[in-house]
Amino acid sequence: GAIRMEGGKNNNIQGCSFSKIQDAVITINQAYDVGIASCNFKNIGGKGVAIDSGDKQTITPANIYVENCRIDCEKFQQIKRTYNPAIAPDGVGTRMSHNVMFDSPHTAILFNGMEMNIEYNEIFDMVKETDDAGAIYSGRDMTSRGNKITYNYIHDMDDGQGAHGRAAIYMDDAMSSMTAFGNIFNNIQKGFFMGGGRDHVIANNIFVRTSNPIPFDARQS
């Protein structure tokens, strides 16, 4: 990796370019009030930014943000082809906004936890080598609450040849309490896919050339 941050507060990483990194470029564990802004990532073997911060027991947010970054996934996930997304937040309270993520074998954002805010990102040409997956993905946590996916533009994802398909936003295996508002989907197979779960709110989104806008099932609900 390039940067590993264990603990601490009020640190910022701005205007950096990262390339030829074998694994996760930036790893942040149990730090608070951290900003990653206006950085470029390319030629990466694994994740772009991995975050595990905030307290789930007390729902104390980490107040971490990743914004205005360009993550060129064509040169991304070169070694670890799956489950090594551009941004991987866990815990409470990470904001991901105004980033561009594209051209990847698997997912762009894989999150777990509470009060994640994914907004104003452009994501395209994702999930190119996988099936039963999503550009934005989370799963298997009914206790998850307060996650928001708003005003993103997700477009141009190939249907692929798999049996299950590819979704722009995939809430898997009872993932719950996701609010999605104001997103635009263009030229994709599935908009939202929800594998059970509860308390999702999907409102005021726009679907263009989307084969199956909102498929869902009732598992574990």
CSV table of C-alpha atoms in Angstrom, one decimal:
chain,number,residue,atom,x,y,z
A,1,GLY,CA,0.0,0.0,0.0
A,2,ALA,CA,0.9,3.7,-0.2
A,3,ILE,CA,-0.6,5.1,2.9
A,4,ARG,CA,-1.8,3.4,6.1
A,5,MET,CA,-3.5,5.4,8.8
A,6,GLU,CA,-4.1,3.8,12.2
A,7,GLY,CA,-6.0,6.1,14.5
A,8,GLY,CA,-5.6,9.8,14.6
A,9,LYS,CA,-7.9,12.8,13.7
A,10,ASN,CA,-8.0,15.7,11.3
A,11,ASN,CA,-5.7,14.3,8.6
A,12,ASN,CA,-6.1,15.1,4.9
A,13,ILE,CA,-4.8,13.6,1.7
A,14,GLN,CA,-5.2,16.0,-1.2
A,15,GLY,CA,-4.1,16.4,-4.8
A,16,CYS,CA,-2.0,13.1,-4.9
A,17,SER,CA,-1.5,10.7,-7.8
A,18,PHE,CA,-1.0,7.0,-7.0
A,19,SER,CA,0.1,4.4,-9.5
A,20,LYS,CA,1.8,1.0,-9.5
A,21,ILE,CA,0.6,0.0,-6.0
A,22,GLN,CA,0.3,-3.7,-5.4
A,23,ASP,CA,-2.6,-3.8,-2.9
A,24,ALA,CA,-4.9,-1.2,-1.2
A,25,VAL,CA,-3.6,2.3,-1.9
A,26,ILE,CA,-5.0,4.0,1.2
A,27,THR,CA,-6.0,2.1,4.3
A,28,ILE,CA,-7.7,4.0,7.2
A,29,ASN,CA,-8.5,2.2,10.5
A,30,GLN,CA,-10.3,3.8,13.4
A,31,ALA,CA,-9.4,7.3,12.4
A,32,TYR,CA,-11.8,10.3,12.5
A,33,ASP,CA,-12.3,13.5,10.6
A,34,VAL,CA,-10.2,12.4,7.6
A,35,GLY,CA,-10.4,13.8,4.1
A,36,ILE,CA,-9.3,12.3,0.8
A,37,ALA,CA,-9.8,14.8,-2.1
A,38,SER,CA,-8.8,15.4,-5.7
A,39,CYS,CA,-6.6,12.3,-6.0
A,40,ASN,CA,-5.9,10.1,-9.0
A,41,PHE,CA,-5.5,6.3,-8.9
A,42,LYS,CA,-4.3,4.0,-11.7
A,43,ASN,CA,-2.3,0.8,-12.2
A,44,ILE,CA,-3.5,-0.6,-8.8
A,45,GLY,CA,-3.5,-4.3,-7.8
A,46,GLY,CA,-6.3,-4.2,-5.3
A,47,LYS,CA,-8.5,-1.6,-3.5
A,48,GLY,CA,-8.3,2.2,-3.9
A,49,VAL,CA,-9.4,3.3,-0.5
A,50,ALA,CA,-10.2,0.9,2.4
A,51,ILE,CA,-11.9,2.4,5.5
A,52,ASP,CA,-12.9,0.8,8.8
A,53,SER,CA,-13.8,3.7,11.1
A,54,GLY,CA,-16.6,4.8,13.4
A,55,ASP,CA,-18.3,3.0,16.2
A,56,LYS,CA,-21.3,0.8,15.2
A,57,GLN,CA,-22.2,0.1,18.9
A,58,THR,CA,-22.8,3.8,19.7
A,59,ILE,CA,-23.4,4.8,16.0
A,60,THR,CA,-20.6,7.4,16.3
A,61,PRO,CA,-19.7,8.6,12.8
A,62,ALA,CA,-16.1,8.7,11.6
A,63,ASN,CA,-16.7,11.8,9.5
A,64,ILE,CA,-14.5,10.6,6.6
A,65,TYR,CA,-14.9,11.7,3.1
A,66,VAL,CA,-13.6,10.7,-0.4
A,67,GLU,CA,-14.4,13.3,-3.0
A,68,ASN,CA,-13.5,14.6,-6.4
A,69,CYS,CA,-11.2,11.6,-7.1
A,70,ARG,CA,-10.7,9.8,-10.4
A,71,ILE,CA,-10.3,6.1,-10.0
A,72,ASP,CA,-9.3,4.6,-13.4
A,73,CYS,CA,-10.4,1.0,-13.0
A,74,GLU,CA,-9.1,0.0,-16.4
A,75,LYS,CA,-5.8,-0.1,-14.6
A,76,PHE,CA,-7.4,-1.2,-11.3
A,77,GLN,CA,-8.0,-4.6,-9.6
A,78,GLN,CA,-5.2,-5.9,-11.8
A,79,ILE,CA,-4.2,-8.6,-9.3
A,80,LYS,CA,-7.2,-9.1,-7.1
A,81,ARG,CA,-10.0,-9.2,-9.6
A,82,THR,CA,-13.1,-9.3,-7.3
A,83,TYR,CA,-14.1,-7.8,-3.9
A,84,ASN,CA,-11.4,-5.1,-4.2
A,85,PRO,CA,-13.4,-2.0,-5.1
A,86,ALA,CA,-12.4,1.5,-5.7
A,87,ILE,CA,-13.8,2.5,-2.3
A,88,ALA,CA,-14.6,0.0,0.5
A,89,PRO,CA,-16.0,1.7,3.6
A,90,ASP,CA,-17.0,-0.1,6.8
A,91,GLY,CA,-18.2,1.3,10.1
A,92,VAL,CA,-20.2,4.6,10.4
A,93,GLY,CA,-20.2,7.8,8.6
A,94,THR,CA,-18.2,7.9,5.3
A,95,ARG,CA,-19.2,10.2,2.5
A,96,MET,CA,-18.2,9.5,-1.1
A,97,SER,CA,-19.0,12.3,-3.5
A,98,HIS,CA,-18.1,13.7,-6.9
A,99,ASN,CA,-15.9,10.8,-7.8
A,100,VAL,CA,-15.4,9.1,-11.2
A,101,MET,CA,-15.0,5.3,-11.2
A,102,PHE,CA,-15.0,3.2,-14.4
A,103,ASP,CA,-13.9,0.2,-16.4
A,104,SER,CA,-13.6,-2.6,-13.8
A,105,PRO,CA,-14.0,-6.4,-13.6
A,106,HIS,CA,-16.1,-6.1,-10.4
A,107,THR,CA,-17.7,-3.5,-8.2
A,108,ALA,CA,-16.9,0.2,-7.7
A,109,ILE,CA,-18.1,0.7,-4.1
A,110,LEU,CA,-18.6,-2.1,-1.6
A,111,PHE,CA,-19.8,-0.8,1.8
A,112,ASN,CA,-20.9,-2.1,5.1
A,113,GLY,CA,-22.2,-0.3,8.2
A,114,MET,CA,-24.3,2.8,8.9
A,115,GLU,CA,-24.8,6.3,7.7
A,116,MET,CA,-22.8,5.9,4.5
A,117,ASN,CA,-23.5,8.7,2.0
A,118,ILE,CA,-22.8,8.0,-1.7
A,119,GLU,CA,-23.6,11.0,-3.8
A,120,TYR,CA,-22.9,12.8,-7.1
A,121,ASN,CA,-20.6,10.1,-8.4
A,122,GLU,CA,-20.3,9.0,-12.0
A,123,ILE,CA,-19.9,5.2,-12.4
A,124,PHE,CA,-19.8,3.3,-15.7
A,125,ASP,CA,-18.5,0.3,-17.5
A,126,MET,CA,-18.4,-1.8,-14.3
A,127,VAL,CA,-18.8,-5.5,-13.4
A,128,LYS,CA,-17.2,-6.6,-16.7
A,129,GLU,CA,-16.0,-10.0,-15.6
A,130,THR,CA,-18.5,-11.1,-13.0
A,131,ASP,CA,-22.2,-12.0,-12.5
A,132,ASP,CA,-24.7,-11.6,-9.7
A,133,ALA,CA,-23.0,-8.4,-8.7
A,134,GLY,CA,-23.5,-4.6,-8.6
A,135,ALA,CA,-21.5,-1.4,-9.3
A,136,ILE,CA,-22.6,-0.4,-5.7
A,137,TYR,CA,-23.0,-3.4,-3.4
A,138,SER,CA,-23.7,-4.2,0.2
A,139,GLY,CA,-25.3,-7.2,1.9
A,140,ARG,CA,-26.2,-9.4,4.9
A,141,ASP,CA,-26.9,-6.8,7.6
A,142,MET,CA,-30.4,-6.1,8.8
A,143,THR,CA,-29.0,-3.8,11.5
A,144,SER,CA,-27.6,-1.4,8.8
A,145,ARG,CA,-29.4,2.0,9.0
A,146,GLY,CA,-29.2,5.4,7.5
A,147,ASN,CA,-27.3,4.7,4.2
A,148,LYS,CA,-28.1,7.1,1.4
A,149,ILE,CA,-27.3,6.7,-2.4
A,150,THR,CA,-28.3,10.0,-4.1
A,151,TYR,CA,-27.8,11.9,-7.3
A,152,ASN,CA,-25.4,9.4,-8.9
A,153,TYR,CA,-25.1,8.8,-12.6
A,154,ILE,CA,-24.6,5.1,-13.3
A,155,HIS,CA,-24.5,4.1,-17.0
A,156,ASP,CA,-23.3,1.8,-19.7
A,157,MET,CA,-22.9,-1.6,-18.0
A,158,ASP,CA,-22.9,-4.6,-20.3
A,159,ASP,CA,-25.6,-7.3,-19.7
A,160,GLY,CA,-23.0,-10.0,-19.7
A,161,GLN,CA,-23.6,-13.7,-20.2
A,162,GLY,CA,-24.2,-14.9,-16.6
A,163,ALA,CA,-27.4,-16.4,-15.2
A,164,HIS,CA,-28.2,-13.7,-12.6
A,165,GLY,CA,-27.2,-10.4,-14.2
A,166,ARG,CA,-25.6,-7.2,-13.2
A,167,ALA,CA,-27.1,-4.3,-11.2
A,168,ALA,CA,-26.2,-0.7,-10.7
A,169,ILE,CA,-27.1,-0.9,-7.0
A,170,TYR,CA,-27.3,-4.3,-5.3
A,171,MET,CA,-28.6,-4.7,-1.7
A,172,ASP,CA,-28.0,-8.4,-1.1
A,173,ASP,CA,-29.3,-11.0,1.4
A,174,ALA,CA,-31.5,-8.8,3.7
A,175,MET,CA,-29.4,-5.6,3.6
A,176,SER,CA,-31.8,-3.0,4.9
A,177,SER,CA,-32.6,0.7,5.3
A,178,MET,CA,-31.2,2.1,2.0
A,179,THR,CA,-32.5,5.4,0.7
A,180,ALA,CA,-32.0,6.0,-3.0
A,181,PHE,CA,-33.1,9.3,-4.4
A,182,GLY,CA,-32.4,11.3,-7.6
A,183,ASN,CA,-30.1,8.8,-9.3
A,184,ILE,CA,-30.0,8.5,-13.1
A,185,PHE,CA,-29.5,5.0,-14.7
A,186,ASN,CA,-28.8,4.7,-18.4
A,187,ASN,CA,-28.1,1.7,-20.6
A,188,ILE,CA,-27.9,-1.0,-17.9
A,189,GLN,CA,-29.6,-4.3,-17.2
A,190,LYS,CA,-30.9,-3.8,-13.6
A,191,GLY,CA,-31.2,-0.5,-11.8
A,192,PHE,CA,-31.8,-1.6,-8.2
A,193,PHE,CA,-31.7,-5.2,-7.0
A,194,MET,CA,-32.9,-6.0,-3.5
A,195,GLY,CA,-32.5,-9.5,-2.1
A,196,GLY,CA,-35.0,-9.1,0.7
A,197,GLY,CA,-34.4,-6.7,3.5
A,198,ARG,CA,-36.6,-4.0,5.0
A,199,ASP,CA,-37.2,-0.3,5.0
A,200,HIS,CA,-35.8,0.6,1.6
A,201,VAL,CA,-36.9,3.9,0.1
A,202,ILE,CA,-36.5,4.3,-3.7
A,203,ALA,CA,-37.9,7.6,-5.0
A,204,ASN,CA,-37.5,10.1,-7.9
A,205,ASN,CA,-34.9,8.1,-9.8
A,206,ILE,CA,-34.7,8.2,-13.6
A,207,PHE,CA,-34.3,5.0,-15.7
A,208,VAL,CA,-33.3,5.2,-19.4
A,209,ARG,CA,-32.7,2.0,-21.5
A,210,THR,CA,-32.9,-0.1,-18.3
A,211,SER,CA,-34.2,-3.6,-18.9
A,212,ASN,CA,-35.3,-4.3,-15.4
A,213,PRO,CA,-35.4,-1.2,-13.2
A,214,ILE,CA,-36.3,-2.5,-9.7
A,215,PRO,CA,-36.3,-6.3,-9.3
A,216,PHE,CA,-36.6,-7.6,-5.7
A,217,ASP,CA,-37.5,-10.7,-3.7
A,218,ALA,CA,-38.7,-11.5,-0.2
A,219,ARG,CA,-35.8,-13.5,1.3
A,220,GLN,CA,-35.3,-13.0,5.0
A,221,SER,CA,-37.8,-10.2,5.2
